PDB file of C-alpha atoms in Angstrom:
ATOM      1  CA  UNK A  18     129.776 -42.533 -26.289  1.00  0.00           C
ATOM      2  CA  UNK A  19     126.041 -43.419 -25.882  1.00  0.00           C
ATOM      3  CA  UNK A  20     126.798 -44.812 -22.719  1.00  0.00           C
ATOM      4  CA  UNK A  21     128.953 -41.647 -21.700  1.00  0.00           C
ATOM      5  CA  UNK A  22     125.883 -38.940 -22.471  1.00  0.00           C
ATOM      6  CA  UNK A  23     123.591 -41.497 -20.179  1.00  0.00           C
ATOM      7  CA  UNK A  24     126.118 -41.303 -17.778  1.00  0.00           C
ATOM      8  CA  UNK A  25     125.703 -37.096 -17.986  1.00  0.00           C
ATOM      9  CA  UNK A  26     121.935 -37.416 -18.204  1.00  0.00           C
ATOM     10  CA  UNK A  27     121.586 -39.015 -15.154  1.00  0.00           C
ATOM     11  CA  UNK A  28     124.210 -37.684 -13.306  1.00  0.00           C
ATOM     12  CA  UNK A  29     121.846 -34.228 -13.795  1.00  0.00           C
ATOM     13  CA  UNK A  30     118.805 -35.461 -12.957  1.00  0.00           C
ATOM     14  CA  UNK A  31     119.963 -36.901  -9.675  1.00  0.00           C
ATOM     15  CA  UNK A  32     121.925 -33.429  -9.296  1.00  0.00           C
ATOM     16  CA  UNK A  33     117.864 -31.906 -10.048  1.00  0.00           C
ATOM     17  CA  UNK A  34     115.755 -34.055  -8.057  1.00  0.00           C
ATOM     18  CA  UNK A  35     118.594 -33.680  -5.312  1.00  0.00           C
ATOM     19  CA  UNK A  36     118.163 -29.422  -5.572  1.00  0.00           C
ATOM     20  CA  UNK A  37     114.648 -29.781  -5.537  1.00  0.00           C
ATOM     21  CA  UNK A  38     113.960 -32.787  -2.494  1.00  0.00           C
ATOM     22  CA  UNK A  39     116.900 -32.042  -0.114  1.00  0.00           C
ATOM     23  CA  UNK A  40     115.926 -28.452   1.482  1.00  0.00           C
ATOM     24  CA  UNK A  41     112.640 -29.892   1.692  1.00  0.00           C
ATOM     25  CA  UNK A  42     114.215 -32.905   3.642  1.00  0.00           C
ATOM     26  CA  UNK A  43     116.104 -30.678   5.773  1.00  0.00           C
ATOM     27  CA  UNK A  44     112.992 -28.674   6.730  1.00  0.00           C
ATOM     28  CA  UNK A  45     110.340 -31.713   7.324  1.00  0.00           C
ATOM     29  CA  UNK A  46     113.885 -33.228   9.713  1.00  0.00           C
ATOM     30  CA  UNK A  47     113.564 -30.147  11.648  1.00  0.00           C
ATOM     31  CA  UNK A  48     117.944 -29.704  11.031  1.00  0.00           C
ATOM     32  CA  UNK A  49     117.367 -26.065  10.189  1.00  0.00           C
ATOM     33  CA  UNK A  50     119.799 -23.371  12.308  1.00  0.00           C
ATOM     34  CA  UNK A  51     117.760 -22.514  15.453  1.00  0.00           C
ATOM     35  CA  UNK A  52     117.271 -18.745  15.501  1.00  0.00           C
ATOM     36  CA  UNK A  53     117.741 -18.330  19.196  1.00  0.00           C
ATOM     37  CA  UNK A  54     121.000 -19.060  21.283  1.00  0.00           C
ATOM     38  CA  UNK A  55     120.886 -22.353  22.794  1.00  0.00           C
ATOM     39  CA  UNK A  56     122.206 -22.560  26.583  1.00  0.00           C
ATOM     40  CA  UNK A  57     125.373 -24.534  26.885  1.00  0.00           C
ATOM     41  CA  UNK A  58     126.037 -23.941  30.380  1.00  0.00           C
ATOM     42  CA  UNK A  59     125.624 -21.842  33.574  1.00  0.00           C
ATOM     43  CA  UNK A  60     127.909 -19.784  35.167  1.00  0.00           C
ATOM     44  CA  UNK A  61     126.702 -17.937  38.482  1.00  0.00           C
ATOM     45  CA  UNK A  62     123.223 -18.316  37.655  1.00  0.00           C
ATOM     46  CA  UNK A  63     123.201 -17.325  34.326  1.00  0.00           C
ATOM     47  CA  UNK A  64     122.497 -19.386  31.343  1.00  0.00           C
ATOM     48  CA  UNK A  65     125.333 -19.401  28.370  1.00  0.00           C
ATOM     49  CA  UNK A  66     124.553 -20.074  25.047  1.00  0.00           C
ATOM     50  CA  UNK A  67     125.680 -20.984  22.339  1.00  0.00           C
ATOM     51  CA  UNK A  68     126.506 -17.253  20.285  1.00  0.00           C
ATOM     52  CA  UNK A  69     127.973 -15.921  23.464  1.00  0.00           C
ATOM     53  CA  UNK A  70     130.101 -18.242  24.064  1.00  0.00           C
ATOM     54  CA  UNK A  71     131.292 -17.722  20.424  1.00  0.00           C
ATOM     55  CA  UNK A  72     131.595 -13.678  21.486  1.00  0.00           C
ATOM     56  CA  UNK A  73     133.679 -14.612  24.277  1.00  0.00           C
ATOM     57  CA  UNK A  74     136.177 -16.551  22.539  1.00  0.00           C
ATOM     58  CA  UNK A  75     135.720 -14.134  19.424  1.00  0.00           C
ATOM     59  CA  UNK A  76     136.394 -10.701  21.196  1.00  0.00           C
ATOM     60  CA  UNK A  77     139.550 -12.758  23.057  1.00  0.00           C
ATOM     61  CA  UNK A  78     140.841 -13.423  19.975  1.00  0.00           C
ATOM     62  CA  UNK A  79     140.769  -9.890  18.558  1.00  0.00           C
ATOM     63  CA  UNK A  80     142.073  -8.523  21.621  1.00  0.00           C
ATOM     64  CA  UNK A  81     145.500 -10.986  21.504  1.00  0.00           C
ATOM     65  CA  UNK A  82     145.298 -10.375  17.940  1.00  0.00           C
ATOM     66  CA  UNK A  83     145.628  -6.083  18.924  1.00  0.00           C
ATOM     67  CA  UNK A  84     148.371  -7.052  21.658  1.00  0.00           C
ATOM     68  CA  UNK A  85     150.568  -9.216  19.348  1.00  0.00           C
ATOM     69  CA  UNK A  86     150.482  -6.549  16.558  1.00  0.00           C
ATOM     70  CA  UNK A  87     151.751  -3.599  18.895  1.00  0.00           C
ATOM     71  CA  UNK A  88     153.972  -5.855  20.428  1.00  0.00           C
ATOM     72  CA  UNK A  89     156.313  -3.799  22.190  1.00  0.00           C
ATOM     73  CA  UNK A  90     154.524  -0.500  22.276  1.00  0.00           C
ATOM     74  CA  UNK A  91     153.501   2.296  19.389  1.00  0.00           C
ATOM     75  CA  UNK A  92     156.829   2.882  17.400  1.00  0.00           C
ATOM     76  CA  UNK A  93     157.603   6.275  15.074  1.00  0.00           C
ATOM     77  CA  UNK A  94     159.011   3.981  12.642  1.00  0.00           C
ATOM     78  CA  UNK A  95     156.128   1.655  12.575  1.00  0.00           C
ATOM     79  CA  UNK A  96     156.696  -1.987  12.948  1.00  0.00           C
ATOM     80  CA  UNK A  97     154.304  -4.384  10.495  1.00  0.00           C
ATOM     81  CA  UNK A  98     151.641  -5.078  12.969  1.00  0.00           C
ATOM     82  CA  UNK A  99     151.783  -1.423  13.372  1.00  0.00           C
ATOM     83  CA  UNK A 100     151.435  -0.648  10.064  1.00  0.00           C
ATOM     84  CA  UNK A 101     148.848  -2.981  10.069  1.00  0.00           C
ATOM     85  CA  UNK A 102     146.700  -1.077  13.410  1.00  0.00           C
ATOM     86  CA  UNK A 103     147.311   2.347  11.069  1.00  0.00           C
ATOM     87  CA  UNK A 104     146.463   0.963   7.823  1.00  0.00           C
ATOM     88  CA  UNK A 105     142.668   0.523   9.678  1.00  0.00           C
ATOM     89  CA  UNK A 106     142.727   3.659  10.947  1.00  0.00           C
ATOM     90  CA  UNK A 107     143.684   5.622   7.993  1.00  0.00           C
ATOM     91  CA  UNK A 108     140.588   4.521   6.123  1.00  0.00           C
ATOM     92  CA  UNK A 109     138.293   4.640   8.161  1.00  0.00           C
ATOM     93  CA  UNK A 110     139.138   7.949   9.202  1.00  0.00           C
ATOM     94  CA  UNK A 111     138.550   8.800   5.757  1.00  0.00           C
ATOM     95  CA  UNK A 112     135.674   7.655   5.629  1.00  0.00           C
ATOM     96  CA  UNK A 113     133.970   8.515   8.793  1.00  0.00           C
ATOM     97  CA  UNK A 114     135.531  11.933   9.673  1.00  0.00           C
ATOM     98  CA  UNK A 115     133.621  13.700   6.523  1.00  0.00           C
ATOM     99  CA  UNK A 116     130.683  12.347   7.325  1.00  0.00           C
ATOM    100  CA  UNK A 117     131.113  13.399  11.256  1.00  0.00           C
ATOM    101  CA  UNK A 118     132.771  16.742  11.191  1.00  0.00           C
ATOM    102  CA  UNK A 119     135.655  17.446  12.657  1.00  0.00           C
ATOM    103  CA  UNK A 120     134.334  19.133  15.787  1.00  0.00           C
ATOM    104  CA  UNK A 121     132.724  15.735  16.624  1.00  0.00           C
ATOM    105  CA  UNK A 122     135.322  13.038  15.275  1.00  0.00           C
ATOM    106  CA  UNK A 123     137.639  12.641  18.180  1.00  0.00           C
ATOM    107  CA  UNK A 124     135.326  11.869  20.275  1.00  0.00           C
ATOM    108  CA  UNK A 125     133.302   9.766  18.350  1.00  0.00           C
ATOM    109  CA  UNK A 126     135.801   8.048  16.407  1.00  0.00           C
ATOM    110  CA  UNK A 127     136.700   5.444  18.981  1.00  0.00           C
ATOM    111  CA  UNK A 128     132.802   4.033  18.990  1.00  0.00           C
ATOM    112  CA  UNK A 129     133.151   3.731  15.247  1.00  0.00           C
ATOM    113  CA  UNK A 130     136.302   2.155  14.890  1.00  0.00           C
ATOM    114  CA  UNK A 131     134.695  -0.404  18.016  1.00  0.00           C
ATOM    115  CA  UNK A 132     131.932  -1.076  16.157  1.00  0.00           C
ATOM    116  CA  UNK A 133     133.249  -1.609  12.660  1.00  0.00           C
ATOM    117  CA  UNK A 134     135.997  -4.142  13.909  1.00  0.00           C
ATOM    118  CA  UNK A 135     133.521  -5.926  16.477  1.00  0.00           C
ATOM    119  CA  UNK A 136     130.857  -6.267  14.065  1.00  0.00           C
ATOM    120  CA  UNK A 137     133.362  -7.675  10.950  1.00  0.00           C
ATOM    121  CA  UNK A 138     135.338  -9.794  12.730  1.00  0.00           C
ATOM    122  CA  UNK A 139     131.199 -11.324  14.293  1.00  0.00           C
ATOM    123  CA  UNK A 140     130.250 -11.577  11.415  1.00  0.00           C
ATOM    124  CA  UNK A 141     133.498 -13.442   9.801  1.00  0.00           C
ATOM    125  CA  UNK A 142     133.420 -15.496  12.326  1.00  0.00           C
ATOM    126  CA  UNK A 143     130.595 -18.372  11.173  1.00  0.00           C
ATOM    127  CA  UNK A 144     133.255 -18.509   8.672  1.00  0.00           C
ATOM    128  CA  UNK A 145     135.447 -20.728  10.508  1.00  0.00           C
ATOM    129  CA  UNK A 146     135.782 -24.320  11.092  1.00  0.00           C
ATOM    130  CA  UNK A 147     134.082 -25.376  13.675  1.00  0.00           C
ATOM    131  CA  UNK A 148     130.974 -22.694  14.252  1.00  0.00           C
ATOM    132  CA  UNK A 149     127.985 -23.872  13.196  1.00  0.00           C
ATOM    133  CA  UNK A 150     128.734 -26.758  12.515  1.00  0.00           C
ATOM    134  CA  UNK A 151     130.200 -28.505  15.890  1.00  0.00           C
ATOM    135  CA  UNK A 152     127.092 -29.806  17.643  1.00  0.00           C
ATOM    136  CA  UNK A 153     125.823 -32.688  20.044  1.00  0.00           C
ATOM    137  CA  UNK A 154     122.440 -34.703  18.605  1.00  0.00           C
ATOM    138  CA  UNK A 155     120.155 -34.459  22.119  1.00  0.00           C
ATOM    139  CA  UNK A 156     116.342 -35.938  21.801  1.00  0.00           C
ATOM    140  CA  UNK A 157     117.152 -36.265  17.924  1.00  0.00           C
ATOM    141  CA  UNK A 158     118.389 -32.933  16.867  1.00  0.00           C
ATOM    142  CA  UNK A 159     121.772 -31.352  16.946  1.00  0.00           C
ATOM    143  CA  UNK A 160     122.757 -28.498  19.194  1.00  0.00           C
ATOM    144  CA  UNK A 161     125.544 -26.902  18.412  1.00  0.00           C
ATOM    145  CA  UNK A 162     128.460 -25.626  20.660  1.00  0.00           C
ATOM    146  CA  UNK A 163     129.301 -22.870  18.690  1.00  0.00           C
ATOM    147  CA  UNK A 164     127.504 -20.261  16.183  1.00  0.00           C
ATOM    148  CA  UNK A 165     127.764 -16.553  15.157  1.00  0.00           C
ATOM    149  CA  UNK A 166     126.944 -14.162  17.811  1.00  0.00           C
ATOM    150  CA  UNK A 167     125.599 -11.742  15.424  1.00  0.00           C
ATOM    151  CA  UNK A 168     123.232 -14.184  14.511  1.00  0.00           C
ATOM    152  CA  UNK A 169     121.262 -13.777  17.963  1.00  0.00           C
ATOM    153  CA  UNK A 170     118.261 -11.003  17.803  1.00  0.00           C
ATOM    154  CA  UNK A 171     120.261 -10.349  21.853  1.00  0.00           C
ATOM    155  CA  UNK A 172     123.609  -8.876  20.663  1.00  0.00           C
ATOM    156  CA  UNK A 173     122.281  -6.736  17.191  1.00  0.00           C
ATOM    157  CA  UNK A 174     119.412  -6.009  19.487  1.00  0.00           C
ATOM    158  CA  UNK A 175     121.831  -4.389  22.771  1.00  0.00           C
ATOM    159  CA  UNK A 176     124.238  -3.222  19.901  1.00  0.00           C
ATOM    160  CA  UNK A 177     121.367  -1.161  18.335  1.00  0.00           C
ATOM    161  CA  UNK A 178     120.616   0.276  21.661  1.00  0.00           C
ATOM    162  CA  UNK A 179     123.647   1.131  22.905  1.00  0.00           C
ATOM    163  CA  UNK A 180     124.042   3.136  19.084  1.00  0.00           C
ATOM    164  CA  UNK A 181     121.154   5.117  20.186  1.00  0.00           C
ATOM    165  CA  UNK A 182     122.469   6.018  23.609  1.00  0.00           C
ATOM    166  CA  UNK A 183     125.921   7.608  21.873  1.00  0.00           C
ATOM    167  CA  UNK A 184     123.851   9.282  19.447  1.00  0.00           C
ATOM    168  CA  UNK A 185     122.111  11.132  21.884  1.00  0.00           C
ATOM    169  CA  UNK A 186     125.198  11.186  24.611  1.00  0.00           C
ATOM    170  CA  UNK A 187     127.637  12.562  21.695  1.00  0.00           C
ATOM    171  CA  UNK A 188     125.376  15.164  20.053  1.00  0.00           C
ATOM    172  CA  UNK A 189     124.365  16.317  23.540  1.00  0.00           C
ATOM    173  CA  UNK A 190     127.645  16.496  24.845  1.00  0.00           C
ATOM    174  CA  UNK A 191     129.843  17.888  22.583  1.00  0.00           C
ATOM    175  CA  UNK A 192     127.413  20.154  20.154  1.00  0.00           C
ATOM    176  CA  UNK A 193     124.939  20.945  22.989  1.00  0.00           C
ATOM    177  CA  UNK A 194     121.391  20.681  24.103  1.00  0.00           C
ATOM    178  CA  UNK A 195     120.534  23.737  22.126  1.00  0.00           C
ATOM    179  CA  UNK A 196     121.503  22.373  18.635  1.00  0.00           C
ATOM    180  CA  UNK A 197     120.286  18.489  19.362  1.00  0.00           C
ATOM    181  CA  UNK A 198     116.248  20.619  20.402  1.00  0.00           C
ATOM    182  CA  UNK A 199     116.908  22.214  17.160  1.00  0.00           C
ATOM    183  CA  UNK A 200     117.915  19.402  14.733  1.00  0.00           C
ATOM    184  CA  UNK A 201     114.238  17.337  16.111  1.00  0.00           C
ATOM    185  CA  UNK A 202     111.603  19.837  17.319  1.00  0.00           C
ATOM    186  CA  UNK A 203     113.981  23.630  16.147  1.00  0.00           C
ATOM    187  CA  UNK A 204     111.272  25.650  13.888  1.00  0.00           C
ATOM    188  CA  UNK A 205     114.473  25.762  10.510  1.00  0.00           C
ATOM    189  CA  UNK A 206     112.375  28.107   8.353  1.00  0.00           C
ATOM    190  CA  UNK A 207     114.247  31.631   7.905  1.00  0.00           C
ATOM    191  CA  UNK A 208     111.937  34.134   9.805  1.00  0.00           C
ATOM    192  CA  UNK A 209     113.245  37.422   7.377  1.00  0.00           C
ATOM    193  CA  UNK A 210     111.428  35.280   4.609  1.00  0.00           C
ATOM    194  CA  UNK A 211     108.363  35.434   6.422  1.00  0.00           C
ATOM    195  CA  UNK A 212     105.974  37.355   8.489  1.00  0.00           C
ATOM    196  CA  UNK A 213     105.856  36.299  12.206  1.00  0.00           C
ATOM    197  CA  UNK A 214     102.429  35.025  12.485  1.00  0.00           C
ATOM    198  CA  UNK A 215     103.404  32.569   9.128  1.00  0.00           C
ATOM    199  CA  UNK A 216     107.141  31.938  11.140  1.00  0.00           C
ATOM    200  CA  UNK A 217     104.949  30.920  14.279  1.00  0.00           C
ATOM    201  CA  UNK A 218     101.903  28.643  12.880  1.00  0.00           C
ATOM    202  CA  UNK A 219     104.946  26.733  11.548  1.00  0.00           C
ATOM    203  CA  UNK A 220     106.744  26.201  15.230  1.00  0.00           C
ATOM    204  CA  UNK A 221     103.472  23.844  15.857  1.00  0.00           C
ATOM    205  CA  UNK A 222     104.350  22.358  12.074  1.00  0.00           C
ATOM    206  CA  UNK A 223     108.029  21.711  13.018  1.00  0.00           C
ATOM    207  CA  UNK A 224     106.724  20.829  16.856  1.00  0.00           C
ATOM    208  CA  UNK A 225     104.922  17.883  14.674  1.00  0.00           C
ATOM    209  CA  UNK A 226     107.249  16.545  12.750  1.00  0.00           C
ATOM    210  CA  UNK A 227     109.507  16.574  16.225  1.00  0.00           C
ATOM    211  CA  UNK A 228     107.380  13.333  17.297  1.00  0.00           C
ATOM    212  CA  UNK A 229     107.206  12.093  14.078  1.00  0.00           C
ATOM    213  CA  UNK A 230     111.276  12.277  14.507  1.00  0.00           C
ATOM    214  CA  UNK A 231     111.381  10.397  17.769  1.00  0.00           C
ATOM    215  CA  UNK A 232     109.567   7.333  17.054  1.00  0.00           C
ATOM    216  CA  UNK A 233     111.909   8.040  13.786  1.00  0.00           C
ATOM    217  CA  UNK A 234     114.887   7.179  16.313  1.00  0.00           C
ATOM    218  CA  UNK A 235     113.133   4.143  17.812  1.00  0.00           C
ATOM    219  CA  UNK A 236     112.621   2.496  14.786  1.00  0.00           C
ATOM    220  CA  UNK A 237     116.828   2.700  14.039  1.00  0.00           C
ATOM    221  CA  UNK A 238     116.856   0.325  16.393  1.00  0.00           C
ATOM    222  CA  UNK A 239     114.396  -1.965  14.756  1.00  0.00           C
ATOM    223  CA  UNK A 240     116.289  -1.446  11.763  1.00  0.00           C
ATOM    224  CA  UNK A 241     119.801  -1.874  12.879  1.00  0.00           C
ATOM    225  CA  UNK A 242     119.559  -4.774  14.707  1.00  0.00           C
ATOM    226  CA  UNK A 243     116.441  -6.559  12.277  1.00  0.00           C
ATOM    227  CA  UNK A 244     119.181  -5.415   9.203  1.00  0.00           C
ATOM    228  CA  UNK A 245     121.998  -7.200  11.266  1.00  0.00           C
ATOM    229  CA  UNK A 246     120.650 -10.006  12.577  1.00  0.00           C
ATOM    230  CA  UNK A 247     119.246 -10.926   9.040  1.00  0.00           C
ATOM    231  CA  UNK A 248     121.732 -10.929   7.728  1.00  0.00           C
ATOM    232  CA  UNK A 249     123.942 -13.091   9.816  1.00  0.00           C
ATOM    233  CA  UNK A 250     121.229 -15.666  10.643  1.00  0.00           C
ATOM    234  CA  UNK A 251     120.707 -16.099   6.260  1.00  0.00           C
ATOM    235  CA  UNK A 252     123.352 -16.665   5.649  1.00  0.00           C
ATOM    236  CA  UNK A 253     124.058 -18.894   8.547  1.00  0.00           C
ATOM    237  CA  UNK A 254     121.388 -20.680   7.101  1.00  0.00           C
ATOM    238  CA  UNK A 255     122.360 -20.491   3.342  1.00  0.00           C
ATOM    239  CA  UNK A 256     125.339 -22.065   4.476  1.00  0.00           C
ATOM    240  CA  UNK A 257     124.356 -24.796   6.755  1.00  0.00           C
ATOM    241  CA  UNK A 258     121.865 -25.997   3.971  1.00  0.00           C
ATOM    242  CA  UNK A 259     124.419 -26.376   1.125  1.00  0.00           C
ATOM    243  CA  UNK A 260     126.772 -27.996   3.362  1.00  0.00           C
ATOM    244  CA  UNK A 261     124.312 -30.363   3.662  1.00  0.00           C
ATOM    245  CA  UNK A 262     123.507 -30.050   0.225  1.00  0.00           C
ATOM    246  CA  UNK A 263     127.431 -30.886  -1.392  1.00  0.00           C
ATOM    247  CA  UNK A 264     127.185 -33.965   1.716  1.00  0.00           C
ATOM    248  CA  UNK A 265     124.534 -35.040  -0.551  1.00  0.00           C
ATOM    249  CA  UNK A 266     125.451 -34.807  -3.578  1.00  0.00           C
ATOM    250  CA  UNK A 267     128.962 -36.663  -2.714  1.00  0.00           C
ATOM    251  CA  UNK A 268     126.934 -39.659  -2.567  1.00  0.00           C
ATOM    252  CA  UNK A 269     126.517 -39.988  -6.900  1.00  0.00           C
ATOM    253  CA  UNK A 270     129.896 -40.457  -7.985  1.00  0.00           C
ATOM    254  CA  UNK A 271     129.094 -38.535 -11.182  1.00  0.00           C
ATOM    255  CA  UNK A 272     129.399 -34.817  -9.386  1.00  0.00           C
ATOM    256  CA  UNK A 273     130.828 -36.105  -6.628  1.00  0.00           C
ATOM    257  CA  UNK A 274     134.140 -33.483  -6.686  1.00  0.00           C
ATOM    258  CA  UNK A 275     131.742 -30.816  -7.806  1.00  0.00           C
ATOM    259  CA  UNK A 276     129.649 -31.228  -4.803  1.00  0.00           C
ATOM    260  CA  UNK A 277     133.111 -30.233  -3.028  1.00  0.00           C
ATOM    261  CA  UNK A 278     133.184 -26.987  -4.100  1.00  0.00           C
ATOM    262  CA  UNK A 279     129.937 -26.726  -3.922  1.00  0.00           C
ATOM    263  CA  UNK A 280     129.476 -24.492  -0.372  1.00  0.00           C
ATOM    264  CA  UNK A 281     132.527 -22.568  -1.865  1.00  0.00           C
ATOM    265  CA  UNK A 282     131.418 -19.026  -3.679  1.00  0.00           C
ATOM    266  CA  UNK A 283     128.523 -18.639  -0.317  1.00  0.00           C
ATOM    267  CA  UNK A 284     130.989 -19.058   1.565  1.00  0.00           C
ATOM    268  CA  UNK A 285     133.083 -15.998  -0.364  1.00  0.00           C
ATOM    269  CA  UNK A 286     128.896 -14.659  -0.232  1.00  0.00           C
ATOM    270  CA  UNK A 287     128.560 -14.090   2.980  1.00  0.00           C
ATOM    271  CA  UNK A 288     132.389 -12.806   3.514  1.00  0.00           C
ATOM    272  CA  UNK A 289     131.358  -9.853   1.167  1.00  0.00           C
ATOM    273  CA  UNK A 290     127.787  -9.674   3.066  1.00  0.00           C
ATOM    274  CA  UNK A 291     130.227 -10.005   6.285  1.00  0.00           C
ATOM    275  CA  UNK A 292     131.952  -6.447   5.446  1.00  0.00           C
ATOM    276  CA  UNK A 293     128.677  -5.103   4.015  1.00  0.00           C
ATOM    277  CA  UNK A 294     126.598  -5.597   6.973  1.00  0.00           C
ATOM    278  CA  UNK A 295     129.701  -4.086   9.534  1.00  0.00           C
ATOM    279  CA  UNK A 296     129.962  -0.871   6.925  1.00  0.00           C
ATOM    280  CA  UNK A 297     126.119  -0.087   7.113  1.00  0.00           C
ATOM    281  CA  UNK A 298     125.870  -0.376  10.263  1.00  0.00           C
ATOM    282  CA  UNK A 299     128.635   1.607  11.238  1.00  0.00           C
ATOM    283  CA  UNK A 300     127.656   4.161   8.278  1.00  0.00           C
ATOM    284  CA  UNK A 301     124.780   4.816   9.920  1.00  0.00           C
ATOM    285  CA  UNK A 302     125.803   5.134  12.940  1.00  0.00           C
ATOM    286  CA  UNK A 303     128.290   7.422  12.266  1.00  0.00           C
ATOM    287  CA  UNK A 304     124.895   9.195   9.991  1.00  0.00           C
ATOM    288  CA  UNK A 305     122.984   9.946  13.078  1.00  0.00           C
ATOM    289  CA  UNK A 306     125.126  11.727  14.639  1.00  0.00           C
ATOM    290  CA  UNK A 307     127.099  13.706  11.436  1.00  0.00           C
ATOM    291  CA  UNK A 308     123.157  15.210  10.659  1.00  0.00           C
ATOM    292  CA  UNK A 309     123.285  16.756  13.898  1.00  0.00           C
ATOM    293  CA  UNK A 310     126.928  17.249  14.590  1.00  0.00           C
ATOM    294  CA  UNK A 311     128.456  18.361  10.998  1.00  0.00           C
ATOM    295  CA  UNK A 312     125.086  20.879  10.383  1.00  0.00           C
ATOM    296  CA  UNK A 313     126.497  22.929  12.810  1.00  0.00           C
ATOM    297  CA  UNK A 314     130.012  23.204  11.431  1.00  0.00           C
ATOM    298  CA  UNK A 315     128.673  24.064   8.490  1.00  0.00           C
ATOM    299  CA  UNK A 316     125.955  26.788   9.637  1.00  0.00           C
ATOM    300  CA  UNK A 317     128.805  28.298  12.125  1.00  0.00           C
ATOM    301  CA  UNK A 318     131.243  28.377   8.763  1.00  0.00           C
ATOM    302  CA  UNK A 319     127.922  29.891   6.806  1.00  0.00           C
ATOM    303  CA  UNK A 320     127.662  32.568   9.577  1.00  0.00           C
ATOM    304  CA  UNK A 321     131.965  33.669   9.412  1.00  0.00           C
TER     305      UNK A 321
END
């Protein structure tokens, strides 16, 4: 009995020491995940990085998967694949329609569902075998062949910039330049509730507020891109460390079998984080559009 207790204590001590020393050893050895995509090969004079290569492969899988689910076209009595896509569309429709409004929904929905599916699948791509784990050793350091696309700031920045341009395009085209201008610079006060002098003075106040609003639009690019990039890149590093930690623990017989299960909770965590981040990104884009389009519908109803 005493021998068993000593063995358990030694195993627990080894576990604690490894927990303390292993992350520091990884950082010191320079084997952490790089914070930018690394060149794999060149194509037509352009560098193709590990994140770009993963993006091409995963995007191709998305296209093929949709084609397979809708094999034979759309039917009145849906097939199993068509039912899956209809379920996804109906679920997202009930989520976004109240935000962007009835008028804007049919115009903006293809973009929103495209954002959600693209970001979600690419977030989850980091959980696939081989992504972030297959590497070649170059100058003593690992060079990954595949890494999640959204772990590259260039990708998330492109998504954020496109969302801002799309916000401006859809609101100006379908709500009108007047509604767009009024939302940013317009005088929101009711002229009948105050004198003309005070109402005119408020014009300059709202003009200053509009300039601040323009700055907030620019910061949307920063917040959207860095939020998505930080969560995906941080999750990739977490899985990288926990997997390496598991390999170290496998050297100790007392915790060898538990070590195989160590990364599993973190994979489940990243599965949830990937879903949340895709939802947050798409919801924020819909909110930005709905702030103008939905408000216009509410004012039209009040006038009626």
